């Protein structure tokens, strides 16, 4: 049996065409908010060498001997707190984004395009998404990881997953891989719009916090550009809105383990602000293209409590861009040169 697979049930000139397939990807979620489902999800996620860069043997002992015995049950409770009738918010929102993007492309005249969603970890998998595009006879594929700011653990890992699938295909497609879009003007506009709408509805806070997902400081020292791209994002949005720079701060959330991560930490910052007289804040997380555990539970829940218990009085989370129309337009603008 050959190690390479191919679609062979139709003549090549009929089966394969010039349609463009777009694979819209995000991080992923467990299939259910249960310890069993979290164990499967966390095993896949934490086994990725892009996520944890310590000697593999040592890490595998820690992962299977400790973490996967303890963390699934705790994480399941967190997921249960955000689970909806549509299941995982991240999966549902990414699906809605793909549907709306597909509709917009058709409206723009791109009738020879197909959009499929996939998740780096969990379901639907990147392999399933690529196979769905191959089954449609699409040999021109654009990979669109929904991470505005490139980082090795997110965008880089997505490339690994795509490569691992395509290395088994006999006919490798024409491939375009988008590795970030943090400077795209439409993306910056959509962020600015979401902030402006909040300010108009709720007033101007004492401090606007841009909270980005964290990563070990070691990754930055080894050449990962993520930290710089996050700060560029904040600067571009601040310039777009004409905000006072002294009223804006960039922080990093969701750290894991004992190693030093990118600073300043979101939770530590929120704990200290009230003592500095800052008791009215709004917080947004531009690195997340869709609301998920890190925004709905961590920012809306845990970090709100930290701020309020420290003496904060007004705390509001500005939702991720999700499937807003201007966000879908921004995604289209990123993709347009590839279509």
Tab-separated table of C-alpha atoms in Angstrom:
chain	number	residue	atom	x	y	z
A	1	UNK	CA	0.000	0.000	0.000
A	2	UNK	CA	1.302	3.449	-0.930
A	3	UNK	CA	2.164	5.932	1.797
A	4	UNK	CA	0.596	8.705	-0.321
A	5	UNK	CA	-3.150	9.222	-0.811
A	6	UNK	CA	-5.042	10.721	-3.722
A	7	UNK	CA	-8.549	11.214	-5.067
A	8	UNK	CA	-8.874	8.885	-8.035
A	9	UNK	CA	-12.589	8.368	-8.669
A	10	UNK	CA	-12.817	10.992	-11.442
A	11	UNK	CA	-10.694	11.994	-14.452
A	12	UNK	CA	-8.192	14.697	-13.486
A	13	UNK	CA	-9.473	17.251	-15.946
A	14	UNK	CA	-12.995	16.974	-14.492
A	15	UNK	CA	-12.215	16.327	-10.869
A	16	UNK	CA	-9.685	19.103	-10.323
A	17	UNK	CA	-10.501	22.730	-11.054
A	18	UNK	CA	-9.405	26.270	-10.316
A	19	UNK	CA	-11.676	26.841	-7.352
A	20	UNK	CA	-10.023	28.230	-4.239
A	21	UNK	CA	-10.538	26.600	-0.886
A	22	UNK	CA	-10.144	28.642	2.290
A	23	UNK	CA	-9.403	26.856	5.541
A	24	UNK	CA	-10.368	29.107	8.441
A	25	UNK	CA	-8.670	27.810	11.571
A	26	UNK	CA	-8.550	28.540	15.279
A	27	UNK	CA	-7.125	26.901	18.382
A	28	UNK	CA	-9.926	24.511	19.298
A	29	UNK	CA	-12.062	23.269	22.167
A	30	UNK	CA	-12.924	19.975	23.838
A	31	UNK	CA	-15.944	18.126	22.468
A	32	UNK	CA	-17.750	18.488	25.791
A	33	UNK	CA	-17.204	20.183	29.169
A	34	UNK	CA	-16.287	16.921	30.855
A	35	UNK	CA	-13.103	15.585	32.417
A	36	UNK	CA	-12.918	12.785	29.835
A	37	UNK	CA	-13.214	15.198	26.897
A	38	UNK	CA	-10.723	17.609	28.483
A	39	UNK	CA	-8.215	14.816	28.972
A	40	UNK	CA	-8.279	14.053	25.247
A	41	UNK	CA	-8.085	17.724	24.300
A	42	UNK	CA	-5.326	18.630	26.746
A	43	UNK	CA	-3.269	15.588	25.755
A	44	UNK	CA	-3.238	16.744	22.149
A	45	UNK	CA	-2.707	20.401	23.015
A	46	UNK	CA	0.037	19.975	25.597
A	47	UNK	CA	1.873	17.324	23.555
A	48	UNK	CA	2.606	19.893	20.852
A	49	UNK	CA	6.325	20.795	21.038
A	50	UNK	CA	5.421	24.326	19.905
A	51	UNK	CA	3.423	24.771	23.119
A	52	UNK	CA	5.913	23.435	25.638
A	53	UNK	CA	9.617	23.711	24.800
A	54	UNK	CA	11.316	21.589	27.399
A	55	UNK	CA	13.019	18.200	26.897
A	56	UNK	CA	10.353	15.831	25.567
A	57	UNK	CA	10.996	12.909	27.900
A	58	UNK	CA	10.842	15.128	30.979
A	59	UNK	CA	7.696	16.844	29.761
A	60	UNK	CA	5.918	13.617	28.825
A	61	UNK	CA	6.500	12.271	32.337
A	62	UNK	CA	5.086	15.471	33.843
A	63	UNK	CA	2.186	15.616	31.382
A	64	UNK	CA	1.013	12.023	31.742
A	65	UNK	CA	2.084	11.511	35.328
A	66	UNK	CA	0.680	14.692	36.847
A	67	UNK	CA	-1.111	17.191	34.603
A	68	UNK	CA	-3.501	14.838	32.800
A	69	UNK	CA	-4.448	13.314	36.133
A	70	UNK	CA	-5.325	16.623	37.761
A	71	UNK	CA	-6.104	19.355	35.262
A	72	UNK	CA	-8.953	17.822	33.176
A	73	UNK	CA	-11.439	17.869	36.043
A	74	UNK	CA	-10.588	21.450	36.980
A	75	UNK	CA	-10.659	22.645	33.369
A	76	UNK	CA	-13.982	20.887	32.758
A	77	UNK	CA	-15.618	23.068	35.416
A	78	UNK	CA	-14.291	26.189	33.707
A	79	UNK	CA	-15.575	25.086	30.312
A	80	UNK	CA	-18.912	24.153	31.826
A	81	UNK	CA	-19.298	27.760	33.007
A	82	UNK	CA	-19.139	29.097	29.430
A	83	UNK	CA	-20.754	26.200	27.529
A	84	UNK	CA	-23.909	27.113	25.593
A	85	UNK	CA	-26.711	25.325	23.791
A	86	UNK	CA	-24.513	25.665	20.692
A	87	UNK	CA	-21.631	23.948	22.472
A	88	UNK	CA	-18.197	25.523	22.676
A	89	UNK	CA	-18.376	29.302	22.067
A	90	UNK	CA	-15.101	29.259	20.123
A	91	UNK	CA	-16.218	26.458	17.824
A	92	UNK	CA	-19.651	27.979	17.273
A	93	UNK	CA	-18.300	31.471	16.578
A	94	UNK	CA	-15.639	30.163	14.187
A	95	UNK	CA	-18.353	28.260	12.336
A	96	UNK	CA	-20.442	31.446	12.091
A	97	UNK	CA	-17.401	33.334	10.823
A	98	UNK	CA	-16.849	30.752	8.082
A	99	UNK	CA	-20.511	30.867	7.047
A	100	UNK	CA	-20.588	34.665	6.889
A	101	UNK	CA	-17.252	34.793	5.065
A	102	UNK	CA	-18.498	32.289	2.488
A	103	UNK	CA	-21.621	34.412	1.942
A	104	UNK	CA	-19.604	37.626	1.643
A	105	UNK	CA	-17.246	36.074	-0.913
A	106	UNK	CA	-20.187	35.054	-3.048
A	107	UNK	CA	-21.625	38.562	-2.775
A	108	UNK	CA	-18.262	39.972	-3.871
A	109	UNK	CA	-18.368	37.789	-6.975
A	110	UNK	CA	-16.025	35.031	-5.830
A	111	UNK	CA	-18.307	32.196	-6.806
A	112	UNK	CA	-15.413	29.759	-7.197
A	113	UNK	CA	-14.484	29.773	-3.516
A	114	UNK	CA	-15.309	27.426	-0.660
A	115	UNK	CA	-14.762	28.147	3.035
A	116	UNK	CA	-14.236	25.355	5.544
A	117	UNK	CA	-13.472	25.738	9.249
A	118	UNK	CA	-11.051	23.637	11.281
A	119	UNK	CA	-9.389	23.568	14.679
A	120	UNK	CA	-5.729	23.021	15.496
A	121	UNK	CA	-6.717	20.808	18.430
A	122	UNK	CA	-9.983	18.940	18.766
A	123	UNK	CA	-12.738	18.843	16.183
A	124	UNK	CA	-13.220	19.491	13.357
A	125	UNK	CA	-9.536	18.803	12.856
A	126	UNK	CA	-7.250	20.459	10.317
A	127	UNK	CA	-6.929	17.104	8.565
A	128	UNK	CA	-10.719	16.832	8.284
A	129	UNK	CA	-10.907	20.377	6.916
A	130	UNK	CA	-8.242	19.774	4.307
A	131	UNK	CA	-9.836	16.505	3.283
A	132	UNK	CA	-13.180	18.287	2.866
A	133	UNK	CA	-11.527	20.736	0.485
A	134	UNK	CA	-9.774	17.931	-1.400
A	135	UNK	CA	-13.059	16.077	-1.796
A	136	UNK	CA	-14.452	19.171	-3.504
A	137	UNK	CA	-11.623	18.936	-6.018
A	138	UNK	CA	-9.925	22.121	-4.863
A	139	UNK	CA	-6.208	22.165	-5.552
A	140	UNK	CA	-5.648	25.814	-4.597
A	141	UNK	CA	-5.915	26.289	-0.838
A	142	UNK	CA	-5.488	29.330	1.406
A	143	UNK	CA	-4.827	28.660	5.086
A	144	UNK	CA	-6.217	31.456	7.262
A	145	UNK	CA	-5.256	31.008	10.941
A	146	UNK	CA	-7.417	33.406	12.923
A	147	UNK	CA	-4.519	34.768	14.955
A	148	UNK	CA	-3.887	38.434	14.074
A	149	UNK	CA	-0.451	38.445	15.714
A	150	UNK	CA	1.902	35.670	14.605
A	151	UNK	CA	3.345	33.409	17.278
A	152	UNK	CA	5.062	30.060	17.108
A	153	UNK	CA	2.609	28.260	19.469
A	154	UNK	CA	-0.423	29.344	17.417
A	155	UNK	CA	0.314	30.217	13.794
A	156	UNK	CA	3.516	28.189	13.635
A	157	UNK	CA	1.768	25.159	15.082
A	158	UNK	CA	-1.010	25.503	12.499
A	159	UNK	CA	1.580	25.353	9.731
A	160	UNK	CA	3.000	22.184	11.296
A	161	UNK	CA	-0.426	20.558	11.323
A	162	UNK	CA	-1.141	21.496	7.707
A	163	UNK	CA	2.284	20.227	6.645
A	164	UNK	CA	1.775	16.923	8.443
A	165	UNK	CA	-1.390	16.334	6.437
A	166	UNK	CA	-0.106	17.467	3.050
A	167	UNK	CA	3.060	15.403	3.294
A	168	UNK	CA	0.795	12.354	2.908
A	169	UNK	CA	-0.960	13.619	-0.233
A	170	UNK	CA	0.196	12.527	-3.657
A	171	UNK	CA	-1.059	15.702	-5.326
A	172	UNK	CA	0.016	18.604	-3.109
A	173	UNK	CA	-2.142	21.678	-3.724
A	174	UNK	CA	-1.070	25.191	-4.535
A	175	UNK	CA	-0.819	26.559	-1.022
A	176	UNK	CA	-1.004	30.046	0.450
A	177	UNK	CA	-0.425	30.432	4.175
A	178	UNK	CA	-1.326	33.669	5.958
A	179	UNK	CA	0.902	34.055	8.975
A	180	UNK	CA	-0.686	37.151	10.507
A	181	UNK	CA	-2.640	40.308	9.821
A	182	UNK	CA	-2.180	42.585	12.834
A	183	UNK	CA	-1.392	45.631	10.657
A	184	UNK	CA	-4.283	45.170	8.240
A	185	UNK	CA	-6.175	48.467	8.165
A	186	UNK	CA	-9.608	46.832	8.169
A	187	UNK	CA	-8.691	44.717	11.192
A	188	UNK	CA	-7.485	47.821	13.060
A	189	UNK	CA	-10.668	49.632	12.027
A	190	UNK	CA	-12.871	46.835	13.332
A	191	UNK	CA	-11.053	46.875	16.683
A	192	UNK	CA	-11.368	50.653	16.815
A	193	UNK	CA	-15.065	50.419	15.965
A	194	UNK	CA	-15.739	47.945	18.761
A	195	UNK	CA	-13.966	50.194	21.262
A	196	UNK	CA	-15.713	53.343	20.012
A	197	UNK	CA	-19.096	51.684	20.361
A	198	UNK	CA	-18.293	50.753	23.948
A	199	UNK	CA	-17.067	54.233	24.823
A	200	UNK	CA	-20.169	55.814	23.344
A	201	UNK	CA	-22.446	53.465	25.265
A	202	UNK	CA	-20.598	53.356	28.585
A	203	UNK	CA	-18.352	56.401	28.752
A	204	UNK	CA	-14.577	56.775	28.750
A	205	UNK	CA	-12.865	54.695	31.463
A	206	UNK	CA	-9.838	55.815	33.438
A	207	UNK	CA	-7.785	53.123	31.756
A	208	UNK	CA	-8.240	51.002	28.627
A	209	UNK	CA	-6.442	47.664	29.006
A	210	UNK	CA	-5.306	45.674	25.955
A	211	UNK	CA	-4.873	42.140	27.299
A	212	UNK	CA	-3.058	39.727	24.989
A	213	UNK	CA	-2.547	36.014	25.487
A	214	UNK	CA	0.783	35.445	27.175
A	215	UNK	CA	3.747	33.245	26.336
A	216	UNK	CA	6.979	32.334	28.113
A	217	UNK	CA	9.525	35.153	27.986
A	218	UNK	CA	12.007	32.566	26.713
A	219	UNK	CA	10.090	32.389	23.409
A	220	UNK	CA	10.658	36.122	22.895
A	221	UNK	CA	14.337	35.735	23.705
A	222	UNK	CA	14.583	32.940	21.127
A	223	UNK	CA	13.168	35.116	18.361
A	224	UNK	CA	9.365	34.892	18.464
A	225	UNK	CA	7.974	38.281	17.262
A	226	UNK	CA	4.608	37.986	19.041
A	227	UNK	CA	5.380	40.458	21.841
A	228	UNK	CA	6.341	43.185	19.379
A	229	UNK	CA	3.332	42.526	17.148
A	230	UNK	CA	0.990	42.894	20.131
A	231	UNK	CA	2.478	46.248	21.078
A	232	UNK	CA	2.214	47.359	17.446
A	233	UNK	CA	-1.467	46.416	17.469
A	234	UNK	CA	-2.112	48.557	20.530
A	235	UNK	CA	-0.234	51.498	19.013
A	236	UNK	CA	-2.159	51.307	15.731
A	237	UNK	CA	-5.537	51.182	17.478
A	238	UNK	CA	-4.604	54.033	19.815
A	239	UNK	CA	-3.524	56.123	16.831
A	240	UNK	CA	-6.698	55.254	14.933
A	241	UNK	CA	-8.880	56.384	17.843
A	242	UNK	CA	-6.720	59.335	18.829
A	243	UNK	CA	-6.554	58.102	22.414
A	244	UNK	CA	-4.318	59.479	25.140
A	245	UNK	CA	-1.426	56.999	25.337
A	246	UNK	CA	-1.205	57.466	29.099
A	247	UNK	CA	-4.701	56.010	29.473
A	248	UNK	CA	-3.853	52.785	27.647
A	249	UNK	CA	-1.828	49.793	28.819
A	250	UNK	CA	-0.900	46.475	27.183
A	251	UNK	CA	-0.770	43.367	29.385
A	252	UNK	CA	-0.469	39.602	28.970
A	253	UNK	CA	-2.784	36.966	30.422
A	254	UNK	CA	-3.206	33.190	30.752
A	255	UNK	CA	0.237	32.212	31.979
A	256	UNK	CA	0.884	28.591	32.879
A	257	UNK	CA	3.612	27.012	34.963
A	258	UNK	CA	6.382	28.627	36.998
A	259	UNK	CA	8.517	30.148	34.244
A	260	UNK	CA	8.545	33.901	33.655
A	261	UNK	CA	6.084	34.975	30.969
A	262	UNK	CA	5.641	38.201	29.026
A	263	UNK	CA	4.962	41.136	31.330
A	264	UNK	CA	3.130	43.023	32.644
A	265	UNK	CA	0.732	40.283	33.723
A	266	UNK	CA	-2.949	41.101	33.300
A	267	UNK	CA	-4.067	39.750	36.672
A	268	UNK	CA	-1.278	41.476	38.606
A	269	UNK	CA	-1.966	44.749	36.795
A	270	UNK	CA	-5.678	44.615	37.570
A	271	UNK	CA	-4.916	43.905	41.201
A	272	UNK	CA	-2.650	46.935	41.472
A	273	UNK	CA	-4.672	49.531	39.528
A	274	UNK	CA	-7.212	50.366	42.287
A	275	UNK	CA	-4.408	51.224	44.710
A	276	UNK	CA	-3.185	53.709	42.089
A	277	UNK	CA	-6.599	55.351	41.967
A	278	UNK	CA	-7.685	53.581	38.773
A	279	UNK	CA	-11.098	52.116	39.596
A	280	UNK	CA	-12.879	52.359	36.233
A	281	UNK	CA	-11.492	50.281	33.362
A	282	UNK	CA	-12.474	48.666	30.084
A	283	UNK	CA	-10.546	45.645	28.849
A	284	UNK	CA	-10.219	44.160	25.364
A	285	UNK	CA	-8.218	41.197	24.066
A	286	UNK	CA	-7.206	41.824	20.418
A	287	UNK	CA	-5.287	38.550	20.044
A	288	UNK	CA	-8.548	36.589	20.209
A	289	UNK	CA	-10.609	36.679	17.028
A	290	UNK	CA	-13.439	34.842	18.812
A	291	UNK	CA	-14.576	34.704	22.406
A	292	UNK	CA	-13.449	31.603	24.240
A	293	UNK	CA	-12.449	30.315	27.663
A	294	UNK	CA	-9.671	32.888	28.023
A	295	UNK	CA	-12.058	35.781	27.457
A	296	UNK	CA	-15.438	34.607	28.717
A	297	UNK	CA	-14.186	32.881	31.864
A	298	UNK	CA	-10.794	34.419	32.533
A	299	UNK	CA	-11.384	38.068	31.613
A	300	UNK	CA	-15.112	38.264	32.281
A	301	UNK	CA	-14.926	36.157	35.419
A	302	UNK	CA	-11.595	35.669	37.176
A	303	UNK	CA	-10.008	38.997	36.303
A	304	UNK	CA	-13.163	40.957	37.045
A	305	UNK	CA	-13.146	39.438	40.540
A	306	UNK	CA	-9.466	40.286	41.013
A	307	UNK	CA	-10.083	43.919	40.061
A	308	UNK	CA	-13.212	44.325	42.167
A	309	UNK	CA	-11.742	42.600	45.224
A	310	UNK	CA	-8.786	44.985	45.001
A	311	UNK	CA	-11.167	47.959	45.159
A	312	UNK	CA	-12.099	48.438	41.522
A	313	UNK	CA	-15.588	49.801	40.929
A	314	UNK	CA	-16.294	49.671	37.193
A	315	UNK	CA	-15.059	46.834	34.982
A	316	UNK	CA	-16.275	46.003	31.524
A	317	UNK	CA	-15.019	43.537	28.962
A	318	UNK	CA	-15.247	44.555	25.301
A	319	UNK	CA	-16.163	41.422	23.361
A	320	UNK	CA	-13.923	39.863	20.739
A	321	UNK	CA	-14.687	40.781	17.136
A	322	UNK	CA	-16.406	37.418	16.623
A	323	UNK	CA	-18.690	37.506	13.559
A	324	UNK	CA	-19.216	41.265	13.419
A	325	UNK	CA	-19.737	42.407	9.849
A	326	UNK	CA	-16.700	44.694	9.891
A	327	UNK	CA	-14.587	41.800	11.174
A	328	UNK	CA	-15.730	39.548	8.330
A	329	UNK	CA	-14.932	42.376	5.924
A	330	UNK	CA	-11.466	42.578	7.463
A	331	UNK	CA	-10.905	38.841	6.967
A	332	UNK	CA	-12.000	39.239	3.346
A	333	UNK	CA	-9.540	42.114	2.945
A	334	UNK	CA	-6.714	39.925	4.239
A	335	UNK	CA	-7.669	37.121	1.870
A	336	UNK	CA	-8.351	39.224	-1.221
A	337	UNK	CA	-4.777	39.197	-2.617
A	338	UNK	CA	-4.876	35.378	-2.499
A	339	UNK	CA	-8.196	34.964	-4.322
